[in-house]
XYZ file of C-alpha atoms in Angstrom:
591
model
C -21.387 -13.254 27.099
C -19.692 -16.682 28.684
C -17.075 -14.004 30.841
C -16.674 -17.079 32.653
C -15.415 -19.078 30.551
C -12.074 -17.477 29.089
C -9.445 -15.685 30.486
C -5.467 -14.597 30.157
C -2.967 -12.763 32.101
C -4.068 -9.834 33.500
C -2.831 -6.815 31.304
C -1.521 -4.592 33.853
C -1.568 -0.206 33.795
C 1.839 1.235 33.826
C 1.845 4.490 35.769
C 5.543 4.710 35.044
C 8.015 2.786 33.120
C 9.762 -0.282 34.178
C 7.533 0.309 37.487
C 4.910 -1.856 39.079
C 1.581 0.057 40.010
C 2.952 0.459 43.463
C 6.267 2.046 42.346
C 8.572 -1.459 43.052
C 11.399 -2.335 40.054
C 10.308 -4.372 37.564
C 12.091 -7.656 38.551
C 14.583 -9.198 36.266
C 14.061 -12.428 33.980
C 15.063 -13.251 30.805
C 11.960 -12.707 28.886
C 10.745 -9.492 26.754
C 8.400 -7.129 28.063
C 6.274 -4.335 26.097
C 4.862 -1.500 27.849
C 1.797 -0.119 26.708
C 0.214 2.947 27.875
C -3.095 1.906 27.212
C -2.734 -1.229 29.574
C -3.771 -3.896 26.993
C -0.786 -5.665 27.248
C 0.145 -9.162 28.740
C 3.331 -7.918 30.548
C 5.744 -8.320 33.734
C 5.446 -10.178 36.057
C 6.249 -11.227 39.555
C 5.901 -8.050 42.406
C 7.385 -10.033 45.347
C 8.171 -12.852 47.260
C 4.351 -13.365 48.212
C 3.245 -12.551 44.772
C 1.118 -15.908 42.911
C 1.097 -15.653 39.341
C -2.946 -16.817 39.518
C -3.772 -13.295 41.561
C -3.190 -11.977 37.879
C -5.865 -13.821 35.822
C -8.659 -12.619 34.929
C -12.255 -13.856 34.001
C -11.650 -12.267 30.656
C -12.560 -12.764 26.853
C -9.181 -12.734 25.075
C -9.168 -15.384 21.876
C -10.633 -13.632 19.191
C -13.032 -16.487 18.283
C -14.337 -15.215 21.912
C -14.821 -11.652 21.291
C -15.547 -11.572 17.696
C -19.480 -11.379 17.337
C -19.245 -9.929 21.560
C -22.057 -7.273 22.189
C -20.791 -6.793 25.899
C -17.257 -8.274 27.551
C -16.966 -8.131 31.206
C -13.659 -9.343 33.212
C -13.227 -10.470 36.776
C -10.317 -10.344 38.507
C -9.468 -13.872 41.224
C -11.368 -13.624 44.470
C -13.396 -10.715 43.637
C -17.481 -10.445 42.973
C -17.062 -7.541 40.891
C -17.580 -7.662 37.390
C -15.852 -4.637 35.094
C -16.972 -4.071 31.856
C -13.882 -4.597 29.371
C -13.513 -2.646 25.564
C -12.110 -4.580 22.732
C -9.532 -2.754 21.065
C -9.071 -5.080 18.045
C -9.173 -8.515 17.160
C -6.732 -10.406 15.242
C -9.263 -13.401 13.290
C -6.158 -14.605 11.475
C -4.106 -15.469 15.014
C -6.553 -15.763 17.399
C -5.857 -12.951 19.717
C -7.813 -9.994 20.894
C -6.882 -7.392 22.828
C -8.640 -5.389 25.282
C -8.857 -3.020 28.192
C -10.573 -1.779 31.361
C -11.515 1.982 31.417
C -12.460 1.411 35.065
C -9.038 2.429 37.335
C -10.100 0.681 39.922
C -9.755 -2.588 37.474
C -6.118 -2.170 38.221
C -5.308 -1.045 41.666
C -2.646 -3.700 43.128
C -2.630 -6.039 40.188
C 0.458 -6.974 38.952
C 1.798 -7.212 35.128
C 2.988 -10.573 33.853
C 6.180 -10.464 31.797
C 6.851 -12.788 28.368
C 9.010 -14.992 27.895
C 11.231 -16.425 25.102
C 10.033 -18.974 22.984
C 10.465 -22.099 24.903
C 12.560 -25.375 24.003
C 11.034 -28.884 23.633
C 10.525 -30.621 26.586
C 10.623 -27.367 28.939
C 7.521 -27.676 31.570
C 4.627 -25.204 31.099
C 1.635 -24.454 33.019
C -1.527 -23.824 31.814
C -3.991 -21.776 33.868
C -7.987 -21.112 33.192
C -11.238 -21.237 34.065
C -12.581 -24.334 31.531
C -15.715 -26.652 31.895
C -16.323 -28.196 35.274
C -16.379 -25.728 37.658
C -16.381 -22.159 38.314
C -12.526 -21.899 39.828
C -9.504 -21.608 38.529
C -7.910 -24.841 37.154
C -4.565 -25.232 36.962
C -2.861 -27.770 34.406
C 0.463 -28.826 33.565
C 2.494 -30.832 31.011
C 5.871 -30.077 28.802
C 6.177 -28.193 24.996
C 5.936 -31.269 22.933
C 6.713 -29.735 19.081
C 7.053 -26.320 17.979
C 6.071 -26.133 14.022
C 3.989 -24.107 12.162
C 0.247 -25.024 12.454
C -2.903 -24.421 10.892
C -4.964 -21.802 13.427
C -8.212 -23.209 13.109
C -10.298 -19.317 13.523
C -8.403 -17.648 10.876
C -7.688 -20.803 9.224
C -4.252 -19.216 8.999
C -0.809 -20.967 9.079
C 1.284 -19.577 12.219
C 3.896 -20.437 14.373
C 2.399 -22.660 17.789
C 3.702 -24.806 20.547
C 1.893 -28.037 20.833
C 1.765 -29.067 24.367
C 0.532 -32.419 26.301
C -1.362 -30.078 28.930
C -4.983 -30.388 28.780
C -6.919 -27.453 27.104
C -10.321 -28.376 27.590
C -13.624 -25.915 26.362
C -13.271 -22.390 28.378
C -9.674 -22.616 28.623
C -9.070 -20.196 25.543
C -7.066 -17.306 25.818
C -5.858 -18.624 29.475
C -1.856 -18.387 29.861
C 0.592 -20.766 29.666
C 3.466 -19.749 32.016
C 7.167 -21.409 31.923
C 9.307 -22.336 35.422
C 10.432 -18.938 35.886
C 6.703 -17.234 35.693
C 6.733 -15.910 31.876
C 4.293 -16.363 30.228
C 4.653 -18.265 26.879
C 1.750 -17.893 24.920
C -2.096 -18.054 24.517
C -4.182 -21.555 25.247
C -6.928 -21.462 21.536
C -7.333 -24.909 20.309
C -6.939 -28.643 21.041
C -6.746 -31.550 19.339
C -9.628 -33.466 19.555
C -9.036 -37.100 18.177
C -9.660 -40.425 19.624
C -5.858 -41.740 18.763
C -4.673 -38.311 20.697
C -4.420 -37.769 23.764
C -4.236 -34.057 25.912
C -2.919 -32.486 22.367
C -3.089 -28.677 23.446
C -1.942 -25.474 21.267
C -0.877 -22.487 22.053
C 0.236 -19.195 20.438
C 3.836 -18.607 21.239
C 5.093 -15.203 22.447
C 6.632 -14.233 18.924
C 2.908 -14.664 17.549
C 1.400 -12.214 20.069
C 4.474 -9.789 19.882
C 3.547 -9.448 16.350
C 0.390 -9.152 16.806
C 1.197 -6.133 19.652
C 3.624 -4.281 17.504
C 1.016 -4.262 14.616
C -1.191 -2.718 17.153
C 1.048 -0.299 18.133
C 2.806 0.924 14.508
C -1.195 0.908 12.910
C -3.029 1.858 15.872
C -5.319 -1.108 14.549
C -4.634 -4.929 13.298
C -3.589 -5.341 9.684
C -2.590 -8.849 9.734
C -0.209 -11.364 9.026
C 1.104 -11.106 5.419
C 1.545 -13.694 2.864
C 3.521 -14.600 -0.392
C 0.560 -15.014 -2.250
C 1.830 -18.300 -3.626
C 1.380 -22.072 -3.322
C 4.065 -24.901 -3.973
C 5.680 -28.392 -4.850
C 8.599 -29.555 -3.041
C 11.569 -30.167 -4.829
C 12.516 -33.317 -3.300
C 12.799 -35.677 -6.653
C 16.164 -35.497 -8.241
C 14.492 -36.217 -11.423
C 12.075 -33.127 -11.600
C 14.889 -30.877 -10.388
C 17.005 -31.819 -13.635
C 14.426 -31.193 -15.606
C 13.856 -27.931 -14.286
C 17.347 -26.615 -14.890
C 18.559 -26.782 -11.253
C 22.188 -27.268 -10.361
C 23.169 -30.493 -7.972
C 24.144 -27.500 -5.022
C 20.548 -25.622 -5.748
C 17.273 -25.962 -3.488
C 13.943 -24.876 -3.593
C 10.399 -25.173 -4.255
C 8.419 -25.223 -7.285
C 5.702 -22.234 -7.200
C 2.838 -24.084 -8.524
C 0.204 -21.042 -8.025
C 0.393 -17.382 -7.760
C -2.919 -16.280 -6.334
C -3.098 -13.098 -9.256
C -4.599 -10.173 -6.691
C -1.806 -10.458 -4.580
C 1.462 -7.848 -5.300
C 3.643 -11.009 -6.271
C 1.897 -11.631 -9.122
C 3.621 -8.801 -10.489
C 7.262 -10.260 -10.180
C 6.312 -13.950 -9.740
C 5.388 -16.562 -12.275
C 4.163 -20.045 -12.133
C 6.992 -22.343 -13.157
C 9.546 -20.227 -11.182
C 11.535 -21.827 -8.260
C 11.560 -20.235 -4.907
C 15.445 -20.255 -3.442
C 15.627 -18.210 -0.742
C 13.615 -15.423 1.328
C 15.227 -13.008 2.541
C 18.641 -14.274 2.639
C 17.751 -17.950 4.144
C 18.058 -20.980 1.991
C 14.854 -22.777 1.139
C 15.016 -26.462 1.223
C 13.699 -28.440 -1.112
C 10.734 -29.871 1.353
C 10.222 -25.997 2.336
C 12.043 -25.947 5.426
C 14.589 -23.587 6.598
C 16.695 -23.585 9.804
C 14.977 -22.851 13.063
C 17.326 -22.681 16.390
C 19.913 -25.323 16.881
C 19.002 -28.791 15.119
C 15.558 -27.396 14.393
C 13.643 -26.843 11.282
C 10.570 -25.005 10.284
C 8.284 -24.408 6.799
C 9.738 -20.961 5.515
C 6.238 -19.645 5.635
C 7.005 -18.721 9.547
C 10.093 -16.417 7.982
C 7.185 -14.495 5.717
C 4.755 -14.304 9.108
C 7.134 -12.415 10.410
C 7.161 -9.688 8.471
C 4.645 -7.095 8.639
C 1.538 -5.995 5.900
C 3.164 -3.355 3.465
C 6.880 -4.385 3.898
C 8.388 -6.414 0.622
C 10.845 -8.815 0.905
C 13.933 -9.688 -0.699
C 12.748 -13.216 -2.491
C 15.472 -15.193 -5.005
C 14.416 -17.289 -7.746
C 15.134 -19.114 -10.551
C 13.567 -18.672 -13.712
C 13.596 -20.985 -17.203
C 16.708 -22.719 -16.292
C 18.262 -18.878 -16.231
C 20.727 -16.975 -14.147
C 18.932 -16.651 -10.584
C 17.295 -13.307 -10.153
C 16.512 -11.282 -6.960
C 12.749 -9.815 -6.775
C 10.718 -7.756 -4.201
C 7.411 -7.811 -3.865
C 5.203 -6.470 -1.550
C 3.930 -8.294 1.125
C -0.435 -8.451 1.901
C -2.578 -10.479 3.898
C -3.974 -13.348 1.632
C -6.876 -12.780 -0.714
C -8.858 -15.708 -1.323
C -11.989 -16.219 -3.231
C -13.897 -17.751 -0.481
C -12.854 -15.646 2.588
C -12.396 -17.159 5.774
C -13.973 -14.272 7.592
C -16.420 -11.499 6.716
C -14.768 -9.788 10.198
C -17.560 -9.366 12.329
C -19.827 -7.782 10.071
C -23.131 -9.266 9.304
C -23.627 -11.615 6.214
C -24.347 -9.903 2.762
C -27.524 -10.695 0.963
C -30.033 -9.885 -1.784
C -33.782 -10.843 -1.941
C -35.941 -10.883 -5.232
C -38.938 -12.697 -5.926
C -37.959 -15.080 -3.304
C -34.709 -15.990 -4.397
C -31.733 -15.623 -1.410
C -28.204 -14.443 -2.878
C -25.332 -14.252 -0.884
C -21.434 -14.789 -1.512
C -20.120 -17.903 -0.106
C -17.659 -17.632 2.840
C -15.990 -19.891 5.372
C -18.605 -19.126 7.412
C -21.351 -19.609 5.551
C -20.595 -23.039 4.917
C -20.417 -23.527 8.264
C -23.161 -22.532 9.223
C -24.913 -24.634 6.533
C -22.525 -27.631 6.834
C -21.382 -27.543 10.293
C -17.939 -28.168 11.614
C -17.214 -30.632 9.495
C -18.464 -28.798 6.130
C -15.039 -29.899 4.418
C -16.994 -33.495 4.507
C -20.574 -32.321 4.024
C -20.571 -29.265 1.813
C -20.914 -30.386 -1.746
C -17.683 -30.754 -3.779
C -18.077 -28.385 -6.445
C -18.243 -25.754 -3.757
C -15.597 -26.810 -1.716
C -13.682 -26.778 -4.147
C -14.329 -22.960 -5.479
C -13.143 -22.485 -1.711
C -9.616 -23.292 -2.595
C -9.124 -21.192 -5.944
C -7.705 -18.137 -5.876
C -9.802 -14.986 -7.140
C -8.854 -13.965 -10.488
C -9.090 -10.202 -10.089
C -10.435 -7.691 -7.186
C -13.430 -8.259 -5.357
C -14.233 -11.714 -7.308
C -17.053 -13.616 -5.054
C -19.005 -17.079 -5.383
C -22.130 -15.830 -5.283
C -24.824 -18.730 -4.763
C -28.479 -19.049 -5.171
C -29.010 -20.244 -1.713
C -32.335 -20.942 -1.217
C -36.086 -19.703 -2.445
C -38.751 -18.508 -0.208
C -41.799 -20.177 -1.472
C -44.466 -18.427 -3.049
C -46.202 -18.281 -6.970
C -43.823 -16.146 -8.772
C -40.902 -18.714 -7.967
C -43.082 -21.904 -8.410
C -40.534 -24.742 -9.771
C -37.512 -23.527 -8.392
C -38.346 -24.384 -4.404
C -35.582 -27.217 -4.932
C -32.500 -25.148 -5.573
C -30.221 -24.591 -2.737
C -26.841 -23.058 -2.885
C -26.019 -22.879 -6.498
C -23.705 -20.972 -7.951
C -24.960 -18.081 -10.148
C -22.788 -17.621 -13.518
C -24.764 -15.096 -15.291
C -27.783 -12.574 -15.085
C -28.484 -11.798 -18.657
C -25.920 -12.505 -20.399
C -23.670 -10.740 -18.028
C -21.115 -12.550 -15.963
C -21.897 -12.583 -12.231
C -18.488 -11.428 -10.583
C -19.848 -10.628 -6.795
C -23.261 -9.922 -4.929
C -22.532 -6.025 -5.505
C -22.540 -6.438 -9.235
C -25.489 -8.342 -9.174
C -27.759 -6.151 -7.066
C -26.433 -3.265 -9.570
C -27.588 -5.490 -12.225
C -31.014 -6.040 -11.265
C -31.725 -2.701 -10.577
C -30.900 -1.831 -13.598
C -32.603 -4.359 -15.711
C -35.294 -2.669 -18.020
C -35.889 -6.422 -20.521
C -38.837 -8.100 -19.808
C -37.167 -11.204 -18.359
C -35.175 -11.796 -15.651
C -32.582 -14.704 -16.158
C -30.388 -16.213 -13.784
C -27.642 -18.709 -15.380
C -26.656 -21.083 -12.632
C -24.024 -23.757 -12.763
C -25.118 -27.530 -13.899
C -26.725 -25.836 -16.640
C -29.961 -24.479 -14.372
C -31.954 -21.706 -15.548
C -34.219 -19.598 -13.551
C -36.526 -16.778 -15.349
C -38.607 -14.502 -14.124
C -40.877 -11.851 -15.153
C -39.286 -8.468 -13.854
C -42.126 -6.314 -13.067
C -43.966 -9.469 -11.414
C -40.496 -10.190 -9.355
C -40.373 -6.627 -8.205
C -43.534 -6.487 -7.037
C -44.088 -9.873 -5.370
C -40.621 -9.508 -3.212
C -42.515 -6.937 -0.517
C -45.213 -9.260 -0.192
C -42.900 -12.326 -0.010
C -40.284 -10.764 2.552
C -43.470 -9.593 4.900
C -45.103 -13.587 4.573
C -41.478 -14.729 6.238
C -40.549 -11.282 8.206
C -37.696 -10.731 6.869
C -37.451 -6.387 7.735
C -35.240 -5.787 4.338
C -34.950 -7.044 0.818
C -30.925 -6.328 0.576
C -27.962 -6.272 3.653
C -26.692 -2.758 4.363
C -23.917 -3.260 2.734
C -25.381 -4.218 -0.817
C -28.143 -1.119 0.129
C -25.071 1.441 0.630
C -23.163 0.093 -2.537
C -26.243 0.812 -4.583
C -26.696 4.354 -3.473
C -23.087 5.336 -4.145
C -22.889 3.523 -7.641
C -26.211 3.875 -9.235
C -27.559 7.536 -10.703
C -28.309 10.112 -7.990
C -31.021 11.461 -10.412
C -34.113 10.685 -12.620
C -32.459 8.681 -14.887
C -33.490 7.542 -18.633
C -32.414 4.444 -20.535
C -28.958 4.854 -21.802
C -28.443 3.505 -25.238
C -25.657 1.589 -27.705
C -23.137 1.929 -24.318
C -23.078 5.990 -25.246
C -24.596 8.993 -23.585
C -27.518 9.937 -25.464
C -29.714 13.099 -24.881
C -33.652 11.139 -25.398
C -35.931 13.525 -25.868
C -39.657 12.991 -25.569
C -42.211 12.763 -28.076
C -43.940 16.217 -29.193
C -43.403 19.245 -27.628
C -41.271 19.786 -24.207
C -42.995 21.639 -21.907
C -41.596 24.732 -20.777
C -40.433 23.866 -17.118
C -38.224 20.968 -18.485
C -34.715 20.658 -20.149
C -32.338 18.069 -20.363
C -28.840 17.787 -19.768
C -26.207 14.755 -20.334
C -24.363 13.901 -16.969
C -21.875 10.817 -17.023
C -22.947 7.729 -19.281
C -26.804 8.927 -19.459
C -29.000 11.774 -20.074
C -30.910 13.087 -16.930
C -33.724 15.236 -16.788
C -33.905 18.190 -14.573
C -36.524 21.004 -14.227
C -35.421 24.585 -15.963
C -34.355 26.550 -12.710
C -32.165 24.365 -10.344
C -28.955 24.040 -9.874
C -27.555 21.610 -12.256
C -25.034 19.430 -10.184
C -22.542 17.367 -11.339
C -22.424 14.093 -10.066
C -19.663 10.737 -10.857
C -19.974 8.872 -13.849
C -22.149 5.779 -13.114
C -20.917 2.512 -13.463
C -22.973 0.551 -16.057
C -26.510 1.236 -17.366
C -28.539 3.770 -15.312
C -32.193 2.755 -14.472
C -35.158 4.379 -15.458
C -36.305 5.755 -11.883
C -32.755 5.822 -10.171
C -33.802 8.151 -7.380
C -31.001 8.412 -4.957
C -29.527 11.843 -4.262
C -25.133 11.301 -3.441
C -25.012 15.125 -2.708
C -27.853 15.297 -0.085
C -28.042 11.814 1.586
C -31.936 10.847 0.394
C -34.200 9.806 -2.241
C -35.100 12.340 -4.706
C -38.241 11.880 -4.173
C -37.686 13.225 -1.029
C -35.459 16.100 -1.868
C -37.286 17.894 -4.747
C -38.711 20.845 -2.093
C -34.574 20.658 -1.492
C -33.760 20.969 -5.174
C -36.395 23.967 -6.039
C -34.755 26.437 -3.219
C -31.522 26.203 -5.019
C -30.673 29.181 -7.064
C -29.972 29.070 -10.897
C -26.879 29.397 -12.430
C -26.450 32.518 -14.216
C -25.363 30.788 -17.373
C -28.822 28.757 -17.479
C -30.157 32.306 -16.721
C -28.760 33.977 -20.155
C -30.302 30.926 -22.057
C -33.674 31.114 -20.354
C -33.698 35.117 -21.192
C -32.520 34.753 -24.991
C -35.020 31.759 -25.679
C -31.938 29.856 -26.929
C -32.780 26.032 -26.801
C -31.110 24.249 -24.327
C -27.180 23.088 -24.862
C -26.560 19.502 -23.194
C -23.638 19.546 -21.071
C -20.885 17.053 -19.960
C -20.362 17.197 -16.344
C -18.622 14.036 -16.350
C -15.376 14.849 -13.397
């Protein structure tokens, strides 16, 4: 898909360390180099006095906003017709990079390594090199590193370390390499400024960026991210506010304003406290710490740099108090409206015509556009900016209805956000789906925000959705996702209705026939024929519906199963009852 149209420095196969393919030294510069047997790494560089740093790029997908949704990636290596097909070994959504590899050896006969070099200074000269719009060739570009701050990636919507340069990055030119005087490369092209008062305003990710990102690779043997302090703040930059809040005239800081209450700091930080140092370095109070000689940066770029798992040594002031050292664990950021759903396909639930689905970055995008932060209504947008009060807290939105007579009246709703189904509070699409498979009232009643109702008869919703989904071809009524959550959490049995929140044992009306017994398993009371193997299975989560009939221990339905279910020998307890006509005992196999 589009190999034309990015590339990066060709990651080179080391047959033996601090060797070239053909057995030459390495040659000397004062960039880093990593060595990777796998030969996914952007590495050395120059072989020799005829070597040309452009006989090592590629026609290669390397940004991750490239590969990220990629069903095939093929590479091409300058002045050849041969096109190899690559394998992406992992993607990094929140910096932009993706690494991959060539199984084919014959990828990387004669092709030399590029080596890395230091972050640059401002005003050094860089060269940009890629295959953008406008032709098929190689384009060369150059210009000089304008600012080096701490930017907002616009894929992972992340904040990360990036060298702004006044080389043009036009479309196609992702994940091409920007090389220094000396032949290093310097970082990853991924984004541009587009603005009519700016002029050739390129970014690119800076070696320390993608050295993270490689060392991740290579300690997790996948990508875990860049962590974060779970936190936002105020800078401290009024001498009135800092008097108020107890700080001394030699004291510095940052207010923390919010503490985002699923992330690890939560457990050690409060609102209200004020942020002094990380890790040793003194926080300003406009959030800046020292960076290089006569440089300053946001002290975020000090918490990018550590890695997801490590804690960090954090000092803060607390109500006007003695300054205290905490250390909390460091996590990628959890937000309520995720940037990414990763690759995987959208979640959704169907009933009666009605389209669920959690809202993501994504999503809005894709009913928005680009510029959703202008378009999308505010009530969302803003939901996009809170902070999820406990695990696996979604928006979940009534996004649109698929016309047809059971859902007459509500054709007009479109991405609202659903508060309650029966009374219950709707805290993510899983929870919902368990919900309405479990509902045995009469009505079903969807709460939405702006004080919307939507009700619908249950037996008539359940049986209109087949029709409805087959009128607009849609091949399933849930995502895989919501369809696997519901066959691990729901009953893996015949099921009857629990009642008061207690496991009862229900017994029918009259007489029970003599191939029948029941027995109480988890939070509801299961019938099972006299004779099988009585299993014990997890305690559900919630009410249990009538005709739950998903088997955990087997993998299928139970309707499918029951031949399964009578081969199984009985248990010689069950055995002694059935002999001595002693009525059945319920039993709690609750784990």
């Amino acid at each position: 898909m589009g190999n034309r149209r990015r590339e990066q420095g060709a990651r080179g196969r080391n047959q033996e360390a601090g060797k070239s393919p053909q057995g030459s030294p390495r040659p000397k510069g004062r960039g880093r180099s990593r060595s990777q047997d796998n030969g996914a790494e952007i590495s050395p560089s120059s072989g020799g006095e005829d070597y040309n740093v452009m006989d090592s790029i590629v026609k290669i997908l390397t940004n991750a906003h490239s590969v990220e949704h990629h069903t095939q990636v093929k590479v091409k290596r300058r002045g050849s017709d041969e096109k190899h097909v690559a394998r992406v070994l992992t993607i990094g959504t929140e910096c932009d990079i993706a690494m991959i590899t060539v199984d084919d050896a014959s990828f990387w006969v004669d092709l030399e390594k590029i080596e890395f070099g230091v972050l640059p200074m401002l005003q050094d000269d860089v060269t940009v090199i890629g295959y953008p719009v406008g032709g098929d060739t190689i384009s060369v570009t150059s210009g000089v590193v304008s600012r080096i701050e701490v930017t907002s990636y616009l894929h992972g919507a992340t904040d990360l370390l990036s060298l702004q340069i006044d080389a043009a990055i036009n479309s196609g030119n992702s994940g091409g390499p920007a090389f220094n005087n000396q032949g290093e490369c310097v970082g990853i092209a991924f984004q541009s400024l587009k603005n009519e008062d700016a002029e050739n305003c390129g970014y690119v990710i800076p070696t320390p960026v993608v050295d993270h990102f490689i060392r991740d690779y290579e300690k997790n043997e996948k990508y875990t991210g860049f962590p974060g302090l779970g936190i936002e703040y105020q800078s401290l930059e009024n001498d009135a506010l800092r008097r108020a809040l107890g700080m001394k005239k030699d004291q510095k800081g940052v207010l923390i304003s919010r503490v985002n209450q699923t992330s690890p700091s939560a457990e050690c930080i409060r609102r209200g406290d004020i942020l002094l140092e990380f890790e040793g370095v003194e926080i300003a109070n406009d959030g800046t710490v020292s960076f290089r000689s006569g440089e300053r940066i946001n002290f975020t770029y000090l918490v990018s740099k550590k890695f997801s798992g490590e804690t960090a040594r954090v000092r803060i002031l607390r109500n006007k108090q003695k300054p205290v050292v905490v250390r909390p664990k460091l996590l990628p950021p959890r937000r309520l409206v995720p940037i990414h759903i990763k690759g995987e396909s959208p979640s959704y639930l169907i009933i009666a015509g009605l389209f669920f689905t959690p809202v993501s970055r994504q999503f809005l995008k894709s009913e928005y556009g680009k510029d959703y932060n202008y378009e999308a209504p505010v009530h969302i947008l803003r939901r996009s900016h809170e902070f999820p009060k406990k695990e696996g807290e979604q928006v979940v939105v009534l996004s649109s209805v698929l016309p047809a007579r059971v859902n007459v009246g509500y054709e007009d709703i479109v991405n609202t956000e659903v508060l309650a189904f029966n009374g219950t509070k709707v805290e993510n699409l899983f929870q919902l789906a368990t919900l309405l498979e479990q509902c045995r009232e009469e009505y079903m009643r969807f709460d939405l925000e702006f004080n919307q109702v939507v009700v619908l008869q249950t037996e008539e919703a359940r049986e209109s959705t087949e029709e409805i989904l087959q009128t607009h071809l849609i091949p399933s009524r849930m995502s895989a996702d919501v369809e696997d959550h519901l066959k691990v959490h729901l009953m893996p049995t015949r099921a009857r209705k629990q009642t008061g929140g207690r496991a009862e044992r229900k017994r029918s009306k009259g007489r029970r026939g003599p191939k029948e017994e029941e027995e109480e398993v988890g939070d509801v009371a299961v019938v099972v024929e006299q004779g099988e193997q009585v299993k014990e299975f997890p305690k559900p989560s919630g009410r249990a519906p009538r005709n739950c009939v998903w088997d955990a221990e087997v993998g299928k339905w139970w309707d499918e199963v029951q031949e399964i279910h009578r081969e199984r020998k009985p248990r010689s307890k069950r055995s002694k009852r059935s002999k001595s006509k002693e009525p059945p005992q319920a039993t709690n196999s609750n784990p």
